[in-house]
Short mmCIF file of C-alpha atoms in Angstrom, two decimals:
data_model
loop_
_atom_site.label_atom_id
_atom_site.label_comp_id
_atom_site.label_asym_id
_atom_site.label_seq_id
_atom_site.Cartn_x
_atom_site.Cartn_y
_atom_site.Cartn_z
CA UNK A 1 -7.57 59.45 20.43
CA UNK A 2 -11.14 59.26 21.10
CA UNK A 3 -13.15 59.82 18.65
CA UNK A 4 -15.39 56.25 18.64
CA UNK A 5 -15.28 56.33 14.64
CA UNK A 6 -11.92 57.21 14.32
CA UNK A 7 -10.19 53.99 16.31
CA UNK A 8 -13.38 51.83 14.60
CA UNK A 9 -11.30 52.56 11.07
CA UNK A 10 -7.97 51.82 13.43
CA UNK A 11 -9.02 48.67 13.53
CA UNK A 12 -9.43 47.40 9.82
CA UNK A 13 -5.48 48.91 9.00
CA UNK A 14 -3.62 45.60 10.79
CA UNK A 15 -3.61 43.21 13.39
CA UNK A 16 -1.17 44.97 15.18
CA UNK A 17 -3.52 48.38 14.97
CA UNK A 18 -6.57 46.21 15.57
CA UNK A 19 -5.36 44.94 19.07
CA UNK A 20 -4.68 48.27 20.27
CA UNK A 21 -7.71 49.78 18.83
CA UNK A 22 -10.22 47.28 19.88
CA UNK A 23 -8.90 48.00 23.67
CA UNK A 24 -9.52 51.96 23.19
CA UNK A 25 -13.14 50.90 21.68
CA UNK A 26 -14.54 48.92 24.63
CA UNK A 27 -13.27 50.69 27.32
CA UNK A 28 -16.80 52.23 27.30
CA UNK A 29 -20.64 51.98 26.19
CA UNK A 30 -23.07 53.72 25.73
CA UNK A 31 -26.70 52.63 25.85
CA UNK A 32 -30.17 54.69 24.75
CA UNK A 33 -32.85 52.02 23.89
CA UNK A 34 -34.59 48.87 25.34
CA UNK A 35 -32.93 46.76 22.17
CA UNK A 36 -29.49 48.14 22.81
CA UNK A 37 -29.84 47.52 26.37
CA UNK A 38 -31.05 43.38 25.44
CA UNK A 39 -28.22 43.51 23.47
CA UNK A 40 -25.66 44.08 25.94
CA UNK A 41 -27.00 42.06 29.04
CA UNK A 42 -26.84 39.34 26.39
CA UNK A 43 -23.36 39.67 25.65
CA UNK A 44 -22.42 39.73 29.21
CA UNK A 45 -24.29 36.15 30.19
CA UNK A 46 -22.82 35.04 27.15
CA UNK A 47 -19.50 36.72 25.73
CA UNK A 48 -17.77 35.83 22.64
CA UNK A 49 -14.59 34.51 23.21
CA UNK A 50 -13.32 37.25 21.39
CA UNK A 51 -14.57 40.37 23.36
CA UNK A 52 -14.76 38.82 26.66
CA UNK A 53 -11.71 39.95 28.15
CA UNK A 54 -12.54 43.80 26.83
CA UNK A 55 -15.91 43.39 28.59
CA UNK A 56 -14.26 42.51 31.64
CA UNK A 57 -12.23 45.30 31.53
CA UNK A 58 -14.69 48.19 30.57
CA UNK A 59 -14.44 51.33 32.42
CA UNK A 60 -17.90 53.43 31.64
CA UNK A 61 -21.27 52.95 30.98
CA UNK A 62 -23.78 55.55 30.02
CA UNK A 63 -27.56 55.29 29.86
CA UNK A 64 -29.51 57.34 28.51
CA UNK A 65 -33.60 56.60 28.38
CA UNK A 66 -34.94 59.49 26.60
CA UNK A 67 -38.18 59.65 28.10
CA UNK A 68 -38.02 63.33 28.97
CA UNK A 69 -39.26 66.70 26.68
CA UNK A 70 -40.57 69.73 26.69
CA UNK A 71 -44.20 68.94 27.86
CA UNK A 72 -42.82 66.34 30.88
CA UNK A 73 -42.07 62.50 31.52
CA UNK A 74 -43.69 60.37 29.29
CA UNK A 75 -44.49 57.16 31.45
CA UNK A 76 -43.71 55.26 28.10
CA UNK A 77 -43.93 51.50 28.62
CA UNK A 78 -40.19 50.46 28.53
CA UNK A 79 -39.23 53.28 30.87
CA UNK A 80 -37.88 50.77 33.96
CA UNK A 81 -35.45 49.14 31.65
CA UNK A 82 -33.27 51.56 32.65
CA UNK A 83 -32.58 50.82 36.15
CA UNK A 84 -32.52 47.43 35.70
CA UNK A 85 -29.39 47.66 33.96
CA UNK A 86 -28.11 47.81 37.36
CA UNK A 87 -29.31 44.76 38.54
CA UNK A 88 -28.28 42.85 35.40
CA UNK A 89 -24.58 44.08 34.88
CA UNK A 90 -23.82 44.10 39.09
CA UNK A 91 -21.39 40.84 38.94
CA UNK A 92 -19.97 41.45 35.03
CA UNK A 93 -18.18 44.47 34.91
CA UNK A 94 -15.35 44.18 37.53
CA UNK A 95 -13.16 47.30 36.06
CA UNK A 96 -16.51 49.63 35.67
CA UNK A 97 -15.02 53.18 37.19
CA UNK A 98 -17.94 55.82 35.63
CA UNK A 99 -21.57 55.43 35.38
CA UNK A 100 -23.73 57.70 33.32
CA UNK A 101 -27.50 58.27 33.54
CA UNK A 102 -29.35 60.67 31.31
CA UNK A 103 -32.73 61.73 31.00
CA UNK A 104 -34.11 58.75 33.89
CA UNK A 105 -37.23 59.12 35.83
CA UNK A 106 -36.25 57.07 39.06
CA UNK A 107 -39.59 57.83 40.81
CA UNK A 108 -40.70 54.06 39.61
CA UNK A 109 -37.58 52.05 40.01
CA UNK A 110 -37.43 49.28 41.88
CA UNK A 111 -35.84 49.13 45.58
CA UNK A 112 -33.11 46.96 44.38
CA UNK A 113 -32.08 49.76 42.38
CA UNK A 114 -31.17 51.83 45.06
CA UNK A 115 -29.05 49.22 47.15
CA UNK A 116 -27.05 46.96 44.25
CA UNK A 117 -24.65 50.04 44.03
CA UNK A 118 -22.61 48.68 46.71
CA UNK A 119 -21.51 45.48 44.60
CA UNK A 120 -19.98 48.16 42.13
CA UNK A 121 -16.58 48.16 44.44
CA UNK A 122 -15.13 50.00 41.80
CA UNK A 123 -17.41 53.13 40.58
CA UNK A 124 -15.42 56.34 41.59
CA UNK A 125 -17.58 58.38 39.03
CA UNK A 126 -21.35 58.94 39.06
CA UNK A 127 -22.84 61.46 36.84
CA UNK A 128 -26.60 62.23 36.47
CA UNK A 129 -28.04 64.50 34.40
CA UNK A 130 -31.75 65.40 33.65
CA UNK A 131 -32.98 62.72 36.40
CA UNK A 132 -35.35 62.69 38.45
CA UNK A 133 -36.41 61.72 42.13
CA UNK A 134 -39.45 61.29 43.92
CA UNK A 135 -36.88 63.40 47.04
CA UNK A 136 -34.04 64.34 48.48
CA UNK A 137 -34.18 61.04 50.33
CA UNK A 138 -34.09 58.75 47.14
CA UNK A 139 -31.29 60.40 45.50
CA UNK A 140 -29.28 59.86 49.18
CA UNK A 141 -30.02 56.36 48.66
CA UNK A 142 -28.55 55.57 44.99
CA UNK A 143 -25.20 58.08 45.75
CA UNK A 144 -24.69 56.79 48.87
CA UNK A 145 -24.89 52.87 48.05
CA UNK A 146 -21.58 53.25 45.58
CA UNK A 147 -18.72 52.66 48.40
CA UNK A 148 -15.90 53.99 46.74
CA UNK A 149 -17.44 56.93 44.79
CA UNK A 150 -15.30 59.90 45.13
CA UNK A 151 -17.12 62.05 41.69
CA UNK A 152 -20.19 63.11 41.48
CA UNK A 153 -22.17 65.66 39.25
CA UNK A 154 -25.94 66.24 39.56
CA UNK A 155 -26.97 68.25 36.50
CA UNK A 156 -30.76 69.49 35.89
CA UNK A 157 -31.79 66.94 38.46
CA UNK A 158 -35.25 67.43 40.01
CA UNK A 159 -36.55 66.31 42.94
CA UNK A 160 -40.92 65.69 42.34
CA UNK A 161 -41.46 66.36 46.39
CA UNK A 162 -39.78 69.13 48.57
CA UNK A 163 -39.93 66.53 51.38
CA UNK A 164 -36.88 67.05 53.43
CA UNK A 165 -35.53 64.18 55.76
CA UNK A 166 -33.00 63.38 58.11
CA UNK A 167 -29.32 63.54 56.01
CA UNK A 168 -27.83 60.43 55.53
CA UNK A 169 -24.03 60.43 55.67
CA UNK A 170 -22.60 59.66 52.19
CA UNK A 171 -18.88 59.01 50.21
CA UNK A 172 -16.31 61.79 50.72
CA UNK A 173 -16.07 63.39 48.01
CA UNK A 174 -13.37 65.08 46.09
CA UNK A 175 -14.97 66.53 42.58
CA UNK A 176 -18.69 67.39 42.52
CA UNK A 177 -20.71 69.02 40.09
CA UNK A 178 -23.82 70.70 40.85
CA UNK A 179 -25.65 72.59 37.90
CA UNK A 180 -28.89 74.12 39.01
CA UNK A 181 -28.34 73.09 42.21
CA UNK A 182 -31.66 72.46 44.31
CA UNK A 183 -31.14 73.79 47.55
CA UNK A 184 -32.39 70.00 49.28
CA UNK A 185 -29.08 68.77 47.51
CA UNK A 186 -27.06 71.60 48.80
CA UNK A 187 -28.12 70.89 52.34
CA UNK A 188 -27.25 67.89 52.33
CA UNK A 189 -23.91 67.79 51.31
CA UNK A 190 -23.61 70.88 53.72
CA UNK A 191 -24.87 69.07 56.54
CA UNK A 192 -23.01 65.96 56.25
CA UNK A 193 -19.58 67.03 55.61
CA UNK A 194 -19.69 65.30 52.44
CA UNK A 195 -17.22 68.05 50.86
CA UNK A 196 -15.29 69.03 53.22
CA UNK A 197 -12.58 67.79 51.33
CA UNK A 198 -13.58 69.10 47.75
CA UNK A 199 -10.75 69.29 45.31
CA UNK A 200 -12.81 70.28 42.25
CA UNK A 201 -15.95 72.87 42.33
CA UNK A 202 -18.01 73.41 39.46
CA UNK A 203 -21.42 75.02 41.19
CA UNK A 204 -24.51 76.87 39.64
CA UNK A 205 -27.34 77.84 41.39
CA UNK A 206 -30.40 80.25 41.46
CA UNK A 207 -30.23 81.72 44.57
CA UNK A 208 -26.86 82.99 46.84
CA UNK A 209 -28.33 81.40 49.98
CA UNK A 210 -27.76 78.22 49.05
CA UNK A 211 -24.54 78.91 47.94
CA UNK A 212 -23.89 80.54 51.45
CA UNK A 213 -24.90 77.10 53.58
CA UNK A 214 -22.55 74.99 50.84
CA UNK A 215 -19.28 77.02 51.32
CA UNK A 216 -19.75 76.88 55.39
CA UNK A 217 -18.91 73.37 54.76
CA UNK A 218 -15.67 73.60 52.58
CA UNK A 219 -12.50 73.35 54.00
CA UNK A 220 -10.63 75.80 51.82
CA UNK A 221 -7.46 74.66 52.19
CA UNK A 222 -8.44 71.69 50.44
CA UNK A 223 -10.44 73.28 47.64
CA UNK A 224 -7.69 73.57 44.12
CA UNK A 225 -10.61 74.82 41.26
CA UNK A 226 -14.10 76.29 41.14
CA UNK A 227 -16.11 77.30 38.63
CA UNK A 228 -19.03 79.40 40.73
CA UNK A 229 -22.26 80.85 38.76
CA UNK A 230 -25.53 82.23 40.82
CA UNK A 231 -28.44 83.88 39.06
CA UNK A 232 -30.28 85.60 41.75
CA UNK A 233 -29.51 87.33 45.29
CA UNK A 234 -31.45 85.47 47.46
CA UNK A 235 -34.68 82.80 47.61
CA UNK A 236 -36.57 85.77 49.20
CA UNK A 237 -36.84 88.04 46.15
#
């Protein structure tokens, strides 16, 4: 059962249902707006009695700022709100396995940002999807600052410079998504060894030479499922 709705009517049927449900309900949140956000933080300085033990057990949080459409990033004037989630939820959330991040322009977020990640002991799971990065090097910073992340997808992210820079070792990982892969991302997990021991595959891609310089750096043996999807023949056409 996971339908959010579903265990939220679970809960009015009896106390014994309630328990149970409430426990399914909070083992994640999701947050889109500044208020939401307020909200939250709020609830963690100061939990109710009653949900304070499910907020010290919750498992994922996704955040989602919504700054992004068709003609571009819209600077917006609550757009760092959501990196500063980060900051505010570092020594609350002791069980937190997954974070989410949709639609977040990390070009302006602070430096803190990108080095908090390693009080989240227990993140295995980070999944970003329509962010962006001023480079290559700023998205090494924020993966590599989670020290037990073992998950990672990178969908529709985009990198504003082409800037490359010295790779920076990062986690070993065992799953990774990569959906329109850039080929600055590619190189770097190529170059590091970052999936040599890749259990879980699920690539896209525009061109076959990047594909090419990421499989060099598989261990096959290792490798159990791939889902594998390139557009074009090569960057040179």
């Amino acid at each position: 059962m996971h339908d959010a709705g579903t265990i939220s009517n679970c809960v009015l049927v009896c106390r014994g249902w309630r328990l149970f449900a409430r426990r399914k309900l909070y083992l994640g949140v999701s947050i889109g707006d500044r208020r939401h956000w307020s909200t939250f933080t709020s609830l963690l300085q100061h939990p109710p009695s009653d949900i304070a033990c499910h907020l010290e057990k919750l498992q994922e949080l996704s955040i989602q700022q919504g700054y992004y459409n068709t003609m571009g990033w819209n600077p917006g004037q609550n757009r760092p709100w959501a990196h500063s989630i980060l900051l505010e939820c570092a020594s609350h959330l002791p069980s937190l396995t997954r974070l989410e991040f949709r639609e977040v322009d990390w070009t302006c977020a602070h430096d803190l940002a990108f080095r908090i990640g390693c009080t989240y002991l227990s993140v295995t799971i980070l999944d970003l999807f329509d962010c962006a990065f001023s480079s290559i090097a700023q998205l090494q910073r924020l993966v590599n600052s989670f020290p037990a992340l073992c998950r990672l997808s990178l969908c529709e992210v985009e990198f504003r410079s082409e800037a490359t820079s010295r790779a920076k070792q990062g986690p070993a990982l065992t799953h990774l998504q990569l959906r329109s892969a850039m080929f600055q991302a590619t190189r770097w997990f190529a170059e590091t060894g970052m999936v040599r021991s890749l259990v879980h595959l699920d690539y896209s891609s525009r061109y076959t030479d990047d594909w090419n310089t990421f499989t060099e750096a598989i261990d096959s043996n290792s490798l159990r499922e791939l889902t594998y999807n390139v557009w074009h023949r090569s960057r040179c056409r």
